[in-house]
PDB file of C-alpha atoms in Angstrom:
ATOM      1  CA  UNK F   1      67.634  89.914  90.073  1.00  0.00           C
ATOM      2  CA  UNK F   2      70.230  91.298  92.446  1.00  0.00           C
ATOM      3  CA  UNK F   3      69.929  90.987  96.235  1.00  0.00           C
ATOM      4  CA  UNK F   4      72.031  92.907  98.723  1.00  0.00           C
ATOM      5  CA  UNK F   5      72.327  91.283 102.133  1.00  0.00           C
ATOM      6  CA  UNK F   6      73.760  92.944 105.229  1.00  0.00           C
ATOM      7  CA  UNK F   7      74.780  90.644 108.082  1.00  0.00           C
ATOM      8  CA  UNK F   8      75.632  92.303 111.391  1.00  0.00           C
ATOM      9  CA  UNK F   9      76.354  91.073 114.889  1.00  0.00           C
ATOM     10  CA  UNK F  10      73.403  91.496 117.245  1.00  0.00           C
ATOM     11  CA  UNK F  11      73.512  94.351 119.768  1.00  0.00           C
ATOM     12  CA  UNK F  12      75.461  93.302 122.827  1.00  0.00           C
ATOM     13  CA  UNK F  13      77.576  90.677 121.061  1.00  0.00           C
ATOM     14  CA  UNK F  14      81.275  91.498 121.376  1.00  0.00           C
ATOM     15  CA  UNK F  15      82.906  92.444 118.057  1.00  0.00           C
ATOM     16  CA  UNK F  16      86.675  91.866 118.397  1.00  0.00           C
ATOM     17  CA  UNK F  17      87.322  92.737 114.734  1.00  0.00           C
ATOM     18  CA  UNK F  18      85.520  96.056 115.196  1.00  0.00           C
ATOM     19  CA  UNK F  19      87.483  96.752 118.392  1.00  0.00           C
ATOM     20  CA  UNK F  20      90.759  96.053 116.581  1.00  0.00           C
ATOM     21  CA  UNK F  21      89.846  98.443 113.761  1.00  0.00           C
ATOM     22  CA  UNK F  22      88.756 101.078 116.291  1.00  0.00           C
ATOM     23  CA  UNK F  23      92.108 100.739 118.053  1.00  0.00           C
ATOM     24  CA  UNK F  24      93.970 101.107 114.740  1.00  0.00           C
ATOM     25  CA  UNK F  25      91.942 104.207 113.835  1.00  0.00           C
ATOM     26  CA  UNK F  26      92.795 105.729 117.235  1.00  0.00           C
ATOM     27  CA  UNK F  27      96.469 104.920 116.615  1.00  0.00           C
ATOM     28  CA  UNK F  28      96.220 106.703 113.246  1.00  0.00           C
ATOM     29  CA  UNK F  29      94.924 109.804 115.074  1.00  0.00           C
ATOM     30  CA  UNK F  30      91.174 109.431 114.516  1.00  0.00           C
ATOM     31  CA  UNK F  31      90.365 109.704 118.201  1.00  0.00           C
ATOM     32  CA  UNK F  32      86.828 110.977 117.566  1.00  0.00           C
ATOM     33  CA  UNK F  33      85.820 107.438 116.525  1.00  0.00           C
ATOM     34  CA  UNK F  34      83.632 106.121 119.358  1.00  0.00           C
ATOM     35  CA  UNK F  35      82.629 102.703 118.108  1.00  0.00           C
ATOM     36  CA  UNK F  36      83.229 100.402 115.126  1.00  0.00           C
ATOM     37  CA  UNK F  37      81.144  97.356 114.224  1.00  0.00           C
ATOM     38  CA  UNK F  38      82.019  95.135 111.295  1.00  0.00           C
ATOM     39  CA  UNK F  39      79.605  92.996 109.353  1.00  0.00           C
ATOM     40  CA  UNK F  40      79.320  91.254 106.021  1.00  0.00           C
ATOM     41  CA  UNK F  41      77.899  92.662 102.825  1.00  0.00           C
ATOM     42  CA  UNK F  42      76.792  90.036 100.297  1.00  0.00           C
ATOM     43  CA  UNK F  43      75.552  90.596  96.748  1.00  0.00           C
ATOM     44  CA  UNK F  44      73.721  87.729  95.089  1.00  0.00           C
ATOM     45  CA  UNK F  45      72.551  87.487  91.470  1.00  0.00           C
ATOM     46  CA  UNK F  46      69.666  85.092  91.280  1.00  0.00           C
ATOM     47  CA  UNK F  47      67.689  83.885  88.289  1.00  0.00           C
ATOM     48  CA  UNK F  48      64.308  83.441  89.967  1.00  0.00           C
ATOM     49  CA  UNK F  49      61.465  85.205  88.218  1.00  0.00           C
ATOM     50  CA  UNK F  50      59.233  86.359  91.069  1.00  0.00           C
ATOM     51  CA  UNK F  51      60.094  88.653  93.965  1.00  0.00           C
ATOM     52  CA  UNK F  52      58.045  86.511  96.370  1.00  0.00           C
ATOM     53  CA  UNK F  53      59.959  83.335  95.497  1.00  0.00           C
ATOM     54  CA  UNK F  54      63.264  85.173  95.846  1.00  0.00           C
ATOM     55  CA  UNK F  55      62.319  86.615  99.215  1.00  0.00           C
ATOM     56  CA  UNK F  56      61.459  83.210 100.668  1.00  0.00           C
ATOM     57  CA  UNK F  57      64.665  81.742  99.257  1.00  0.00           C
ATOM     58  CA  UNK F  58      66.868  84.550 100.588  1.00  0.00           C
ATOM     59  CA  UNK F  59      65.508  84.085 104.115  1.00  0.00           C
ATOM     60  CA  UNK F  60      66.238  80.364 103.903  1.00  0.00           C
ATOM     61  CA  UNK F  61      69.769  80.974 102.607  1.00  0.00           C
ATOM     62  CA  UNK F  62      70.469  83.436 105.414  1.00  0.00           C
ATOM     63  CA  UNK F  63      69.268  81.005 108.060  1.00  0.00           C
ATOM     64  CA  UNK F  64      71.077  78.002 106.612  1.00  0.00           C
ATOM     65  CA  UNK F  65      74.369  79.499 105.465  1.00  0.00           C
ATOM     66  CA  UNK F  66      74.893  83.248 105.212  1.00  0.00           C
ATOM     67  CA  UNK F  67      74.162  84.344 108.783  1.00  0.00           C
ATOM     68  CA  UNK F  68      74.272  82.735 112.192  1.00  0.00           C
ATOM     69  CA  UNK F  69      70.849  83.693 113.563  1.00  0.00           C
ATOM     70  CA  UNK F  70      71.961  83.098 117.153  1.00  0.00           C
ATOM     71  CA  UNK F  71      74.453  85.959 117.149  1.00  0.00           C
ATOM     72  CA  UNK F  72      73.763  87.805 113.895  1.00  0.00           C
ATOM     73  CA  UNK F  73      70.970  89.880 112.383  1.00  0.00           C
ATOM     74  CA  UNK F  74      70.460  90.272 108.666  1.00  0.00           C
ATOM     75  CA  UNK F  75      68.516  92.511 106.355  1.00  0.00           C
ATOM     76  CA  UNK F  76      68.260  92.536 102.598  1.00  0.00           C
ATOM     77  CA  UNK F  77      67.243  94.681  99.649  1.00  0.00           C
ATOM     78  CA  UNK F  78      65.959  93.302  96.365  1.00  0.00           C
ATOM     79  CA  UNK F  79      66.857  95.140  93.162  1.00  0.00           C
ATOM     80  CA  UNK F  80      65.351  94.358  89.780  1.00  0.00           C
TER      81      UNK F  80
ATOM     82  CA  UNK N   1      77.024 110.609 113.935  1.00  0.00           C
ATOM     83  CA  UNK N   2      76.811 107.135 112.434  1.00  0.00           C
ATOM     84  CA  UNK N   3      78.530 106.237 109.178  1.00  0.00           C
ATOM     85  CA  UNK N   4      77.838 103.085 107.185  1.00  0.00           C
ATOM     86  CA  UNK N   5      80.647 102.011 104.891  1.00  0.00           C
ATOM     87  CA  UNK N   6      80.391  99.326 102.210  1.00  0.00           C
ATOM     88  CA  UNK N   7      83.656  97.914 100.897  1.00  0.00           C
ATOM     89  CA  UNK N   8      83.441  95.702  97.808  1.00  0.00           C
ATOM     90  CA  UNK N   9      85.953  94.138  95.462  1.00  0.00           C
ATOM     91  CA  UNK N  10      86.261  96.001  92.169  1.00  0.00           C
ATOM     92  CA  UNK N  11      84.607  94.490  89.081  1.00  0.00           C
ATOM     93  CA  UNK N  12      86.866  91.892  87.518  1.00  0.00           C
ATOM     94  CA  UNK N  13      88.748  91.046  90.716  1.00  0.00           C
ATOM     95  CA  UNK N  14      88.330  87.373  91.580  1.00  0.00           C
ATOM     96  CA  UNK N  15      86.321  86.784  94.758  1.00  0.00           C
ATOM     97  CA  UNK N  16      87.217  83.296  96.086  1.00  0.00           C
ATOM     98  CA  UNK N  17      85.070  83.737  99.203  1.00  0.00           C
ATOM     99  CA  UNK N  18      82.068  84.582  97.029  1.00  0.00           C
ATOM    100  CA  UNK N  19      82.746  81.594  94.785  1.00  0.00           C
ATOM    101  CA  UNK N  20      82.933  79.300  97.831  1.00  0.00           C
ATOM    102  CA  UNK N  21      79.597  80.599  99.136  1.00  0.00           C
ATOM    103  CA  UNK N  22      78.064  80.225  95.669  1.00  0.00           C
ATOM    104  CA  UNK N  23      79.247  76.631  95.532  1.00  0.00           C
ATOM    105  CA  UNK N  24      77.772  75.945  98.983  1.00  0.00           C
ATOM    106  CA  UNK N  25      74.445  77.491  97.954  1.00  0.00           C
ATOM    107  CA  UNK N  26      74.371  75.267  94.865  1.00  0.00           C
ATOM    108  CA  UNK N  27      75.128  72.233  97.045  1.00  0.00           C
ATOM    109  CA  UNK N  28      72.190  73.219  99.269  1.00  0.00           C
ATOM    110  CA  UNK N  29      69.951  73.197  96.182  1.00  0.00           C
ATOM    111  CA  UNK N  30      69.824  76.916  95.358  1.00  0.00           C
ATOM    112  CA  UNK N  31      70.911  76.378  91.771  1.00  0.00           C
ATOM    113  CA  UNK N  32      69.299  79.607  90.546  1.00  0.00           C
ATOM    114  CA  UNK N  33      72.091  81.597  92.238  1.00  0.00           C
ATOM    115  CA  UNK N  34      74.244  82.935  89.399  1.00  0.00           C
ATOM    116  CA  UNK N  35      76.855  84.970  91.231  1.00  0.00           C
ATOM    117  CA  UNK N  36      77.882  85.845  94.796  1.00  0.00           C
ATOM    118  CA  UNK N  37      80.210  88.689  95.784  1.00  0.00           C
ATOM    119  CA  UNK N  38      81.207  89.279  99.387  1.00  0.00           C
ATOM    120  CA  UNK N  39      82.286  92.578 100.876  1.00  0.00           C
ATOM    121  CA  UNK N  40      82.591  94.288 104.209  1.00  0.00           C
ATOM    122  CA  UNK N  41      79.994  96.376 105.967  1.00  0.00           C
ATOM    123  CA  UNK N  42      81.396  98.746 108.578  1.00  0.00           C
ATOM    124  CA  UNK N  43      79.448 100.952 111.000  1.00  0.00           C
ATOM    125  CA  UNK N  44      81.362 103.759 112.674  1.00  0.00           C
ATOM    126  CA  UNK N  45      80.125 106.085 115.429  1.00  0.00           C
ATOM    127  CA  UNK N  46      82.080 109.299 115.291  1.00  0.00           C
ATOM    128  CA  UNK N  47      81.917 112.347 117.520  1.00  0.00           C
ATOM    129  CA  UNK N  48      82.769 115.017 114.942  1.00  0.00           C
ATOM    130  CA  UNK N  49      80.275 117.848 114.785  1.00  0.00           C
ATOM    131  CA  UNK N  50      80.152 118.741 111.084  1.00  0.00           C
ATOM    132  CA  UNK N  51      79.176 116.540 108.165  1.00  0.00           C
ATOM    133  CA  UNK N  52      81.939 118.051 105.994  1.00  0.00           C
ATOM    134  CA  UNK N  53      84.685 117.218 108.508  1.00  0.00           C
ATOM    135  CA  UNK N  54      83.332 113.684 108.870  1.00  0.00           C
ATOM    136  CA  UNK N  55      83.204 113.155 105.128  1.00  0.00           C
ATOM    137  CA  UNK N  56      86.848 114.130 104.639  1.00  0.00           C
ATOM    138  CA  UNK N  57      87.870 111.955 107.571  1.00  0.00           C
ATOM    139  CA  UNK N  58      85.923 108.908 106.331  1.00  0.00           C
ATOM    140  CA  UNK N  59      87.604 109.097 102.937  1.00  0.00           C
ATOM    141  CA  UNK N  60      91.010 109.224 104.617  1.00  0.00           C
ATOM    142  CA  UNK N  61      90.178 106.276 106.889  1.00  0.00           C
ATOM    143  CA  UNK N  62      89.009 104.217 103.918  1.00  0.00           C
ATOM    144  CA  UNK N  63      92.184 104.925 101.980  1.00  0.00           C
ATOM    145  CA  UNK N  64      94.516 104.339 104.905  1.00  0.00           C
ATOM    146  CA  UNK N  65      92.917 101.384 106.670  1.00  0.00           C
ATOM    147  CA  UNK N  66      89.400 100.241 105.846  1.00  0.00           C
ATOM    148  CA  UNK N  67      89.693  99.514 102.130  1.00  0.00           C
ATOM    149  CA  UNK N  68      92.486  98.603  99.755  1.00  0.00           C
ATOM    150  CA  UNK N  69      91.914 101.132  96.949  1.00  0.00           C
ATOM    151  CA  UNK N  70      93.887  99.023  94.466  1.00  0.00           C
ATOM    152  CA  UNK N  71      91.412  96.163  94.479  1.00  0.00           C
ATOM    153  CA  UNK N  72      88.425  97.504  96.428  1.00  0.00           C
ATOM    154  CA  UNK N  73      85.765 100.168  95.991  1.00  0.00           C
ATOM    155  CA  UNK N  74      83.944 101.775  98.882  1.00  0.00           C
ATOM    156  CA  UNK N  75      80.872 103.887  99.385  1.00  0.00           C
ATOM    157  CA  UNK N  76      79.413 105.361 102.525  1.00  0.00           C
ATOM    158  CA  UNK N  77      76.248 106.838 103.972  1.00  0.00           C
ATOM    159  CA  UNK N  78      76.197 109.384 106.775  1.00  0.00           C
ATOM    160  CA  UNK N  79      73.337 109.240 109.273  1.00  0.00           C
ATOM    161  CA  UNK N  80      72.693 111.843 111.919  1.00  0.00           C
TER     162      UNK N  80
END
């Protein structure tokens, strides 16, 4: 089973990497860019049989390792 | 207009960050994890009026700055 996880900074948390990319895009002439936010995109292949078991495990993994729940949000999609 | 861009390493390119996360997940007891690949997730707010203009611009930005087309693939979604 393949899981796609998107980890993003919470609203209101400063994103210096996004600001740097925005600045570079402006320098390249893309001045219509108003805001850039950068997050992580994680694909996991997991051998668990049931969707319910996988869902519980993914939440645990995000809380323990993949995301920092204090400053980051995450969402995920499960593909068969 | 909001654009979501997903940048991933091409198939076959070694992903040391993914391997490190996989190892950590195994250490935490999630031994059913078979593979982890890590990419970037980028959200851009852009002020261009037409979807066509934005699409051309996004492709340019990805090639020039956001992705390395030699080792990375990208895909994007445009939201109104």
